[in-house]
Amino acid sequence: MKDLQKDVTLDVVEEYDYLRNCFNEVLRIEPARYVSLLDCFNADVNVGNVTFKKDQPFFINIKAIHRDPQQWINPLEFNPDRFDPSSPAYKRPDGRPRNPLAFTPFLGGKRNCLGQTLVYTTARIVLPIVYSAFDFELPAESLTKDKPEL
């Protein structure tokens, strides 16, 4: 275990593409927050065919975006290949590229989550260490099929 802790560096874990894909798929299926915080525009704004009035509160439903069947093939299935550019699952069901905001666990723009870099860096280093230190078994299907929705 000590040797692994010494050998796991940021340069080494940068090469763990499948681990990154699995981590992103977990964040897609179970985002840290299902919805954004409430926000308001300081003037009337038109987005597509929707008008947001000044000071009208709104939130972004991250869970719905991450499970949009127009953006994701079989959106309720766990499939880390969705984040592999060489995989057919990387694209939308119609074969076109996904919207860049179809996966947005930390939102984006100037209100992006400050902890995003910390989360990704910590996970890339800690997950290989934990994975090598313990034996994992998948739970019985009965424990996962009736999972309550939040």
Backbone as ProteinMPNN parsed JSONL, in Angstrom:
{"seq_chain_A": "MKDLQKDVTLDVVEEYDYLRNCFNEVLRIEPARYVSLLDCFNADVNVGNVTFKKDQPFFINIKAIHRDPQQWINPLEFNPDRFDPSSPAYKRPDGRPRNPLAFTPFLGGKRNCLGQTLVYTTARIVLPIVYSAFDFELPAESLTKDKPEL", "coords_chain_A": {"N_chain_A": [[0.83, -1.194, 0.0], [1.911, 1.291, 0.823], [3.865, 1.632, -1.158], [2.261, 1.991, -3.419], [0.943, 4.366, -2.797], [3.083, 6.096, -2.94], [3.778, 5.813, -5.592], [1.581, 6.724, -7.016], [1.003, 9.438, -8.771], [0.076, 12.704, -9.969], [0.747, 12.879, -12.653], [0.791, 10.182, -13.422], [-1.876, 9.309, -12.954], [-3.247, 10.864, -14.755], [-3.286, 9.405, -17.028], [-5.228, 7.511, -16.707], [-7.683, 6.919, -18.34], [-10.092, 5.394, -18.503], [-10.899, 5.284, -15.845], [-11.461, 7.985, -15.421], [-13.598, 8.219, -17.218], [-15.47, 6.503, -15.99], [-15.866, 7.858, -13.579], [-16.985, 10.259, -14.529], [-19.342, 9.202, -15.612], [-20.638, 8.294, -13.326], [-21.094, 10.786, -12.118], [-22.827, 11.771, -14.027], [-25.084, 10.096, -13.882], [-25.736, 10.227, -11.151], [-25.696, 13.139, -10.129], [-23.935, 15.504, -8.048], [-25.537, 17.568, -7.181], [-28.947, 17.739, -7.85], [-30.37, 19.841, -8.882], [-29.661, 23.243, -9.81], [-28.721, 26.132, -7.83], [-31.202, 28.607, -6.997], [-31.636, 31.308, -9.249], [-31.649, 34.585, -10.796], [-32.352, 36.729, -13.588], [-31.131, 40.02, -14.349], [-32.482, 41.525, -16.098], [-35.106, 41.329, -18.579], [-34.943, 38.329, -20.463], [-34.627, 36.459, -23.437], [-34.533, 33.091, -24.23], [-34.218, 30.914, -26.659], [-37.442, 29.911, -27.219], [-38.396, 30.772, -24.824], [-39.164, 33.147, -22.363], [-37.55, 34.806, -19.842], [-38.439, 36.678, -17.174], [-37.336, 39.74, -15.692], [-35.904, 39.388, -12.499], [-37.352, 37.069, -12.03], [-37.314, 34.023, -10.456], [-35.366, 31.098, -11.248], [-34.237, 27.724, -11.831], [-31.759, 25.25, -12.764], [-32.306, 22.079, -13.969], [-30.303, 19.697, -13.401], [-30.233, 16.908, -13.225], [-32.26, 16.129, -15.039], [-31.174, 17.08, -17.445], [-28.923, 15.448, -17.651], [-30.101, 13.032, -18.162], [-31.422, 13.158, -20.514], [-33.094, 11.794, -23.179], [-32.729, 12.586, -25.82], [-30.135, 13.335, -25.981], [-28.581, 11.304, -24.9], [-27.759, 7.908, -25.35], [-29.718, 5.273, -24.266], [-30.238, 6.479, -21.544], [-30.567, 5.81, -18.8], [-28.912, 3.734, -18.22], [-25.761, 2.578, -16.93], [-22.873, 3.511, -18.456], [-19.719, 3.917, -19.092], [-18.442, 4.314, -21.526], [-19.637, 6.383, -22.819], [-18.119, 8.612, -22.552], [-15.899, 8.253, -24.025], [-14.304, 9.281, -26.802], [-13.909, 7.62, -29.038], [-15.942, 5.812, -29.037], [-19.181, 4.608, -30.122], [-21.193, 5.325, -28.359], [-20.563, 7.813, -27.536], [-21.819, 9.757, -28.915], [-24.986, 11.387, -29.719], [-28.234, 9.72, -29.772], [-29.108, 9.986, -32.431], [-26.767, 10.028, -33.801], [-25.401, 12.383, -34.095], [-23.154, 14.917, -32.737], [-23.173, 15.373, -29.173], [-24.785, 17.994, -27.307], [-22.659, 20.426, -25.905], [-23.313, 21.12, -23.314], [-24.722, 18.997, -22.332], [-23.643, 17.36, -20.465], [-23.074, 18.438, -17.433], [-22.14, 18.54, -14.59], [-21.099, 20.357, -12.782], [-22.018, 22.74, -13.559], [-21.386, 25.735, -15.462], [-19.589, 28.471, -17.019], [-19.291, 31.78, -15.57], [-20.275, 31.218, -13.097], [-19.421, 28.754, -12.344], [-18.789, 25.777, -10.446], [-16.69, 26.154, -7.705], [-15.335, 24.08, -6.527], [-14.816, 22.153, -8.461], [-12.287, 21.548, -9.725], [-10.862, 20.627, -7.498], [-12.398, 18.351, -6.805], [-12.094, 16.652, -9.093], [-9.283, 16.335, -9.183], [-8.696, 15.23, -6.647], [-10.243, 12.857, -6.759], [-9.0, 11.486, -8.876], [-6.596, 10.782, -7.734], [-7.157, 9.572, -5.238], [-9.053, 7.481, -5.749], [-7.678, 5.332, -7.245], [-5.926, 4.463, -5.211], [-7.668, 3.651, -3.122], [-9.105, 1.682, -4.509], [-7.108, -0.225, -4.94], [-6.575, -1.043, -2.38], [-8.703, -2.414, -1.278], [-11.057, -5.158, -1.599], [-13.687, -5.38, -3.811], [-17.165, -6.101, -4.225], [-19.981, -6.621, -6.302], [-23.265, -5.602, -5.37], [-26.164, -7.601, -4.538], [-28.631, -7.906, -7.088], [-31.188, -7.278, -6.246], [-30.805, -5.345, -4.351], [-30.265, -3.06, -5.747], [-32.136, -2.624, -7.796], [-34.552, -1.6, -6.877], [-34.072, 0.988, -6.116], [-34.727, 4.024, -4.499], [-36.038, 6.976, -6.023], [-34.921, 10.308, -5.994]], "CA_chain_A": [[0.0, 0.0, 0.0], [2.762, 2.473, 0.862], [4.497, 1.796, -2.46], [1.278, 2.525, -4.339], [0.735, 5.77, -2.47], [4.239, 6.84, -3.424], [3.804, 5.715, -7.049], [0.443, 7.407, -7.619], [1.227, 10.872, -8.927], [-0.882, 13.296, -10.89], [1.147, 12.523, -14.02], [0.399, 8.795, -13.672], [-3.331, 9.147, -13.01], [-3.755, 11.544, -15.944], [-3.409, 8.389, -18.07], [-6.312, 6.591, -16.363], [-8.848, 7.417, -19.074], [-11.326, 4.673, -18.177], [-11.296, 5.732, -14.506], [-12.091, 9.291, -15.619], [-14.891, 7.975, -17.848], [-16.364, 5.948, -14.957], [-16.18, 8.942, -12.645], [-17.931, 11.145, -15.208], [-20.625, 8.513, -15.748], [-21.27, 8.354, -12.0], [-21.601, 12.153, -11.958], [-23.956, 11.957, -14.939], [-26.261, 9.39, -13.366], [-26.029, 10.723, -9.801], [-24.964, 14.384, -9.915], [-23.829, 15.938, -6.648], [-26.771, 18.342, -6.978], [-29.905, 17.456, -8.914], [-30.75, 21.132, -9.462], [-28.791, 24.358, -9.44], [-29.315, 27.094, -6.902], [-32.085, 29.562, -7.664], [-30.969, 32.496, -9.761], [-32.536, 35.502, -11.507], [-31.728, 37.665, -14.52], [-31.366, 41.405, -13.939], [-33.292, 42.128, -17.158], [-35.833, 40.3, -19.336], [-34.047, 37.601, -21.359], [-35.241, 35.416, -24.252], [-33.677, 31.947, -24.535], [-35.061, 30.114, -27.54], [-38.822, 30.404, -27.199], [-38.762, 31.004, -23.424], [-38.81, 34.469, -21.857], [-37.343, 34.917, -18.399], [-38.674, 38.052, -16.751], [-36.406, 40.278, -14.705], [-36.12, 38.987, -11.095], [-38.123, 35.82, -11.932], [-36.362, 32.967, -10.091], [-35.335, 29.866, -12.029], [-33.13, 26.818, -11.53], [-31.422, 24.331, -13.844], [-32.506, 20.7, -13.556], [-29.123, 18.965, -13.866], [-30.592, 15.494, -13.371], [-33.008, 15.967, -16.283], [-30.233, 17.289, -18.551], [-28.052, 14.273, -17.723], [-30.879, 11.853, -18.552], [-32.198, 13.545, -21.695], [-32.973, 10.74, -24.205], [-32.297, 13.149, -27.102], [-28.693, 13.541, -25.905], [-27.885, 10.122, -24.383], [-28.253, 6.587, -25.723], [-30.105, 4.539, -23.048], [-29.739, 7.376, -20.507], [-30.626, 5.287, -17.433], [-27.898, 2.684, -18.069], [-24.391, 2.991, -16.62], [-22.018, 3.192, -19.596], [-18.592, 4.852, -19.134], [-18.009, 4.565, -22.901], [-20.232, 7.64, -23.272], [-17.105, 9.661, -22.451], [-14.773, 7.847, -24.864], [-14.587, 9.806, -28.143], [-13.872, 6.582, -30.081], [-17.1, 4.93, -28.856], [-20.459, 5.079, -30.684], [-22.014, 5.875, -27.278], [-20.107, 9.188, -27.298], [-22.7, 10.669, -29.647], [-26.416, 11.326, -29.445], [-28.87, 8.578, -30.429], [-29.228, 10.206, -33.871], [-25.433, 9.984, -34.374], [-24.784, 13.711, -34.098], [-22.457, 15.224, -31.479], [-23.996, 15.858, -28.067], [-24.665, 19.381, -26.898], [-21.571, 20.52, -24.925], [-23.854, 21.267, -21.962], [-25.503, 17.81, -21.965], [-23.004, 16.868, -19.241], [-22.678, 19.643, -16.724], [-22.347, 18.296, -13.162], [-20.644, 21.504, -11.995], [-22.474, 23.883, -14.336], [-20.316, 26.339, -16.245], [-19.577, 29.922, -17.068], [-18.673, 32.467, -14.44], [-20.805, 30.677, -11.84], [-18.965, 27.37, -12.269], [-18.482, 25.321, -9.092], [-15.298, 26.379, -7.322], [-14.725, 22.826, -6.098], [-14.693, 21.205, -9.562], [-10.896, 21.113, -9.881], [-10.531, 19.841, -6.309], [-13.077, 17.058, -6.899], [-11.466, 15.814, -10.113], [-7.903, 16.02, -8.798], [-8.745, 14.312, -5.513], [-10.761, 11.557, -7.201], [-8.01, 10.807, -9.719], [-5.51, 10.259, -6.902], [-7.665, 8.74, -4.151], [-9.746, 6.273, -6.223], [-6.772, 4.197, -7.483], [-5.394, 3.976, -3.936], [-8.744, 2.919, -2.444], [-9.404, 0.495, -5.305], [-6.059, -1.228, -4.753], [-6.481, -1.432, -0.975], [-9.877, -3.177, -0.864], [-11.727, -6.027, -2.555], [-15.062, -4.934, -3.983], [-18.115, -7.026, -4.829], [-21.226, -5.983, -6.684], [-24.363, -6.035, -4.5], [-27.227, -8.382, -5.171], [-29.459, -7.055, -7.945], [-32.363, -6.832, -5.492], [-30.455, -4.157, -3.57], [-30.111, -1.886, -6.619], [-33.219, -2.413, -8.75], [-35.648, -0.843, -6.253], [-33.492, 2.196, -5.544], [-35.687, 5.129, -4.524], [-35.688, 8.185, -6.782], [-35.012, 11.543, -5.229]], "C_chain_A": [[0.872, 1.254, 0.0], [3.43, 2.713, -0.483], [3.525, 2.422, -3.456], [1.047, 4.008, -4.062], [1.883, 6.625, -2.985], [4.236, 6.882, -4.957], [2.664, 6.463, -7.738], [0.727, 8.912, -7.602], [0.206, 11.405, -9.918], [-0.537, 12.956, -12.329], [0.697, 11.111, -14.378], [-1.113, 8.686, -13.845], [-3.959, 9.918, -14.163], [-4.003, 10.535, -17.068], [-4.541, 7.402, -17.807], [-7.614, 7.067, -17.025], [-10.137, 6.718, -18.656], [-11.818, 5.052, -16.779], [-12.0, 7.083, -14.605], [-13.481, 9.113, -16.229], [-15.91, 7.428, -16.848], [-16.804, 7.031, -13.985], [-17.191, 9.904, -13.271], [-19.303, 10.496, -15.345], [-21.361, 8.471, -14.411], [-21.857, 9.745, -11.775], [-22.786, 12.435, -12.884], [-25.219, 11.334, -14.363], [-26.689, 9.938, -12.003], [-25.253, 12.017, -9.555], [-24.965, 14.777, -8.437], [-25.039, 16.78, -6.255], [-27.697, 18.03, -8.145], [-30.353, 18.731, -9.612], [-29.755, 22.188, -9.014], [-29.451, 25.175, -8.336], [-30.248, 28.009, -7.682], [-31.271, 30.769, -8.106], [-32.008, 33.346, -10.466], [-31.713, 36.309, -12.505], [-32.025, 39.078, -14.041], [-32.08, 42.22, -15.021], [-34.057, 40.998, -17.837], [-34.885, 39.664, -20.351], [-34.856, 36.554, -22.117], [-34.204, 34.347, -24.545], [-34.527, 30.996, -25.364], [-36.449, 30.699, -27.572], [-39.324, 30.646, -25.773], [-38.285, 32.395, -23.008], [-38.701, 34.402, -20.342], [-37.495, 36.39, -18.041], [-37.622, 38.465, -15.713], [-36.861, 39.861, -13.298], [-37.013, 37.755, -10.928], [-37.156, 34.692, -11.596], [-36.488, 31.74, -10.999], [-34.193, 29.001, -11.5], [-32.918, 25.909, -12.725], [-31.529, 22.915, -13.306], [-31.387, 19.829, -14.145], [-29.458, 17.493, -14.107], [-31.33, 15.249, -14.683], [-32.095, 16.137, -17.501], [-29.386, 16.037, -18.749], [-28.789, 13.007, -18.151], [-31.746, 12.122, -19.781], [-32.024, 12.498, -22.796], [-32.61, 11.278, -25.597], [-30.779, 13.326, -27.149], [-27.922, 12.262, -25.566], [-28.547, 8.851, -24.88], [-28.514, 5.81, -24.431], [-29.654, 5.31, -21.802], [-29.768, 6.838, -19.076], [-29.609, 4.181, -17.182], [-26.538, 3.287, -17.757], [-23.492, 2.541, -17.768], [-20.879, 4.214, -19.69], [-18.099, 5.158, -20.542], [-18.631, 5.833, -23.485], [-19.199, 8.766, -23.322], [-15.829, 9.304, -23.209], [-15.061, 8.301, -26.288], [-14.558, 8.756, -29.258], [-15.078, 5.642, -30.018], [-18.342, 5.488, -29.549], [-21.36, 5.715, -29.626], [-21.652, 7.322, -26.951], [-21.045, 10.213, -27.936], [-24.147, 10.526, -29.2], [-27.018, 10.103, -30.126], [-29.004, 8.745, -31.942], [-27.863, 10.265, -34.561], [-24.723, 11.321, -34.435], [-24.056, 13.956, -32.774], [-23.439, 15.732, -30.422], [-23.793, 17.364, -27.861], [-23.561, 19.464, -25.845], [-22.071, 20.659, -23.485], [-24.722, 20.078, -21.542], [-24.921, 17.136, -20.722], [-22.43, 18.074, -18.524], [-22.861, 19.486, -15.216], [-21.954, 19.483, -12.28], [-21.079, 22.822, -12.621], [-21.301, 24.501, -15.075], [-20.396, 27.848, -16.209], [-18.958, 30.531, -15.829], [-19.213, 31.996, -13.089], [-20.462, 29.19, -11.675], [-18.599, 27.019, -10.819], [-16.987, 25.492, -8.797], [-14.585, 25.079, -6.961], [-14.479, 21.822, -7.21], [-13.272, 20.675, -9.708], [-10.474, 20.253, -8.703], [-11.141, 18.445, -6.39], [-12.365, 16.144, -7.895], [-10.041, 15.415, -9.717], [-7.881, 15.009, -7.657], [-9.202, 12.925, -5.939], [-9.728, 10.797, -8.015], [-6.876, 10.212, -8.89], [-6.034, 9.257, -5.877], [-8.295, 7.438, -4.664], [-8.797, 5.117, -6.547], [-6.198, 3.614, -6.182], [-6.44, 3.143, -3.204], [-9.043, 1.615, -3.182], [-8.363, -0.596, -5.091], [-6.001, -1.76, -3.324], [-7.62, -2.351, -0.523], [-10.346, -4.09, -1.988], [-13.188, -5.598, -2.614], [-15.889, -6.027, -4.634], [-19.355, -6.233, -5.202], [-22.339, -6.48, -5.769], [-25.356, -6.881, -5.281], [-28.127, -7.436, -5.961], [-30.664, -6.508, -7.188], [-32.06, -5.579, -4.665], [-30.375, -2.901, -4.443], [-31.306, -1.626, -7.514], [-34.363, -1.586, -8.184], [-35.146, 0.41, -5.576], [-34.5, 3.339, -5.597], [-35.155, 6.306, -5.336], [-35.84, 9.378, -5.877], [-35.564, 12.655, -6.078]], "O_chain_A": [[0.597, 2.189, -0.752], [3.555, 3.859, -0.915], [3.913, 3.281, -4.247], [0.967, 4.812, -4.991], [1.671, 7.757, -3.418], [4.647, 7.88, -5.549], [2.769, 6.799, -8.918], [0.691, 9.559, -6.555], [-0.448, 10.636, -10.622], [-1.436, 12.764, -13.147], [0.27, 10.863, -15.506], [-1.583, 8.042, -14.783], [-5.107, 9.648, -14.518], [-4.826, 10.773, -17.951], [-4.782, 6.526, -18.637], [-8.523, 7.554, -16.353], [-11.164, 7.371, -18.473], [-13.025, 5.134, -16.551], [-13.019, 7.304, -13.951], [-14.432, 9.775, -15.813], [-17.072, 7.834, -16.854], [-17.976, 7.108, -13.616], [-18.145, 10.316, -12.612], [-20.322, 11.174, -15.208], [-22.585, 8.602, -14.376], [-22.984, 9.875, -11.299], [-23.651, 13.247, -12.556], [-26.284, 11.952, -14.353], [-27.882, 10.093, -11.743], [-24.249, 11.999, -8.842], [-25.873, 14.427, -7.683], [-25.507, 16.707, -5.119], [-27.274, 18.056, -9.301], [-30.679, 18.71, -10.799], [-29.096, 22.05, -7.984], [-30.598, 24.929, -7.963], [-30.098, 28.167, -8.894], [-30.339, 31.193, -7.422], [-33.124, 32.889, -10.711], [-30.523, 36.544, -12.294], [-33.049, 39.315, -13.4], [-32.262, 43.431, -14.888], [-33.695, 39.831, -17.686], [-34.121, 40.36, -21.019], [-35.671, 35.844, -21.527], [-33.122, 34.648, -25.048], [-35.44, 30.351, -24.847], [-36.62, 31.868, -27.918], [-40.531, 30.718, -25.54], [-37.142, 32.772, -23.27], [-39.636, 33.996, -19.652], [-36.764, 37.241, -18.549], [-37.102, 37.638, -14.965], [-38.038, 39.967, -12.954], [-37.395, 37.425, -9.805], [-36.25, 34.423, -12.385], [-37.58, 31.396, -11.452], [-33.298, 29.488, -10.81], [-33.782, 25.803, -13.596], [-30.909, 22.586, -12.294], [-31.516, 19.296, -15.247], [-29.009, 16.906, -15.091], [-31.057, 14.264, -15.369], [-32.236, 15.409, -18.483], [-29.157, 15.612, -19.881], [-28.15, 12.006, -18.472], [-32.697, 11.387, -20.047], [-30.915, 12.327, -23.303], [-32.22, 10.499, -26.467], [-30.2, 13.453, -28.228], [-26.744, 12.143, -25.903], [-29.772, 8.732, -24.835], [-27.623, 5.702, -23.589], [-28.776, 4.842, -21.077], [-29.059, 7.361, -18.217], [-29.458, 3.733, -16.046], [-26.195, 4.362, -18.247], [-23.358, 1.346, -18.029], [-21.051, 5.268, -20.302], [-17.408, 6.157, -20.745], [-18.197, 6.306, -24.536], [-19.377, 9.751, -24.039], [-14.803, 9.966, -23.058], [-15.968, 7.769, -26.929], [-15.131, 8.985, -30.323], [-15.214, 4.762, -30.869], [-18.545, 6.703, -29.569], [-22.2, 6.553, -29.954], [-22.351, 7.982, -26.182], [-21.063, 11.381, -27.549], [-24.483, 9.65, -28.402], [-26.368, 9.502, -30.982], [-29.012, 7.752, -32.669], [-27.79, 10.521, -35.763], [-23.548, 11.377, -34.796], [-24.322, 13.265, -31.791], [-24.406, 16.426, -30.736], [-22.749, 17.916, -28.208], [-23.534, 18.621, -24.949], [-21.341, 20.352, -22.543], [-25.388, 20.138, -20.508], [-25.629, 16.424, -20.011], [-21.432, 18.654, -18.95], [-23.65, 20.216, -14.615], [-22.43, 19.597, -11.15], [-20.575, 23.886, -12.263], [-20.298, 23.821, -15.29], [-21.181, 28.426, -15.457], [-18.191, 29.879, -15.122], [-18.657, 32.346, -12.047], [-21.142, 28.466, -10.948], [-18.151, 27.881, -10.063], [-16.137, 25.026, -9.555], [-13.362, 24.989, -7.076], [-13.977, 20.732, -6.939], [-13.077, 19.464, -9.807], [-9.792, 19.245, -8.892], [-10.472, 17.461, -6.077], [-12.066, 14.993, -7.578], [-9.648, 14.264, -9.905], [-7.127, 14.038, -7.703], [-8.616, 11.924, -5.527], [-9.593, 9.583, -7.861], [-6.259, 9.232, -9.308], [-5.425, 8.208, -5.669], [-8.085, 6.386, -4.06], [-9.09, 3.989, -6.149], [-6.008, 2.402, -6.077], [-6.138, 2.052, -2.718], [-9.215, 0.568, -2.557], [-8.708, -1.777, -5.064], [-5.43, -2.825, -3.087], [-7.506, -3.001, 0.517], [-10.079, -3.843, -3.164], [-13.845, -5.469, -1.581], [-15.401, -6.78, -5.476], [-19.735, -5.291, -4.507], [-22.362, -7.661, -5.421], [-25.381, -6.874, -6.511], [-28.356, -6.299, -5.549], [-31.113, -5.395, -7.461], [-32.977, -4.835, -4.318], [-30.415, -1.788, -3.918], [-31.485, -0.493, -7.962], [-35.078, -0.931, -8.942], [-35.715, 0.855, -4.579], [-35.073, 3.595, -6.656], [-33.956, 6.587, -5.326], [-36.778, 9.453, -5.083], [-35.714, 13.78, -5.602]]}, "name": "protein", "num_of_chains": 1, "seq": "MKDLQKDVTLDVVEEYDYLRNCFNEVLRIEPARYVSLLDCFNADVNVGNVTFKKDQPFFINIKAIHRDPQQWINPLEFNPDRFDPSSPAYKRPDGRPRNPLAFTPFLGGKRNCLGQTLVYTTARIVLPIVYSAFDFELPAESLTKDKPEL"}
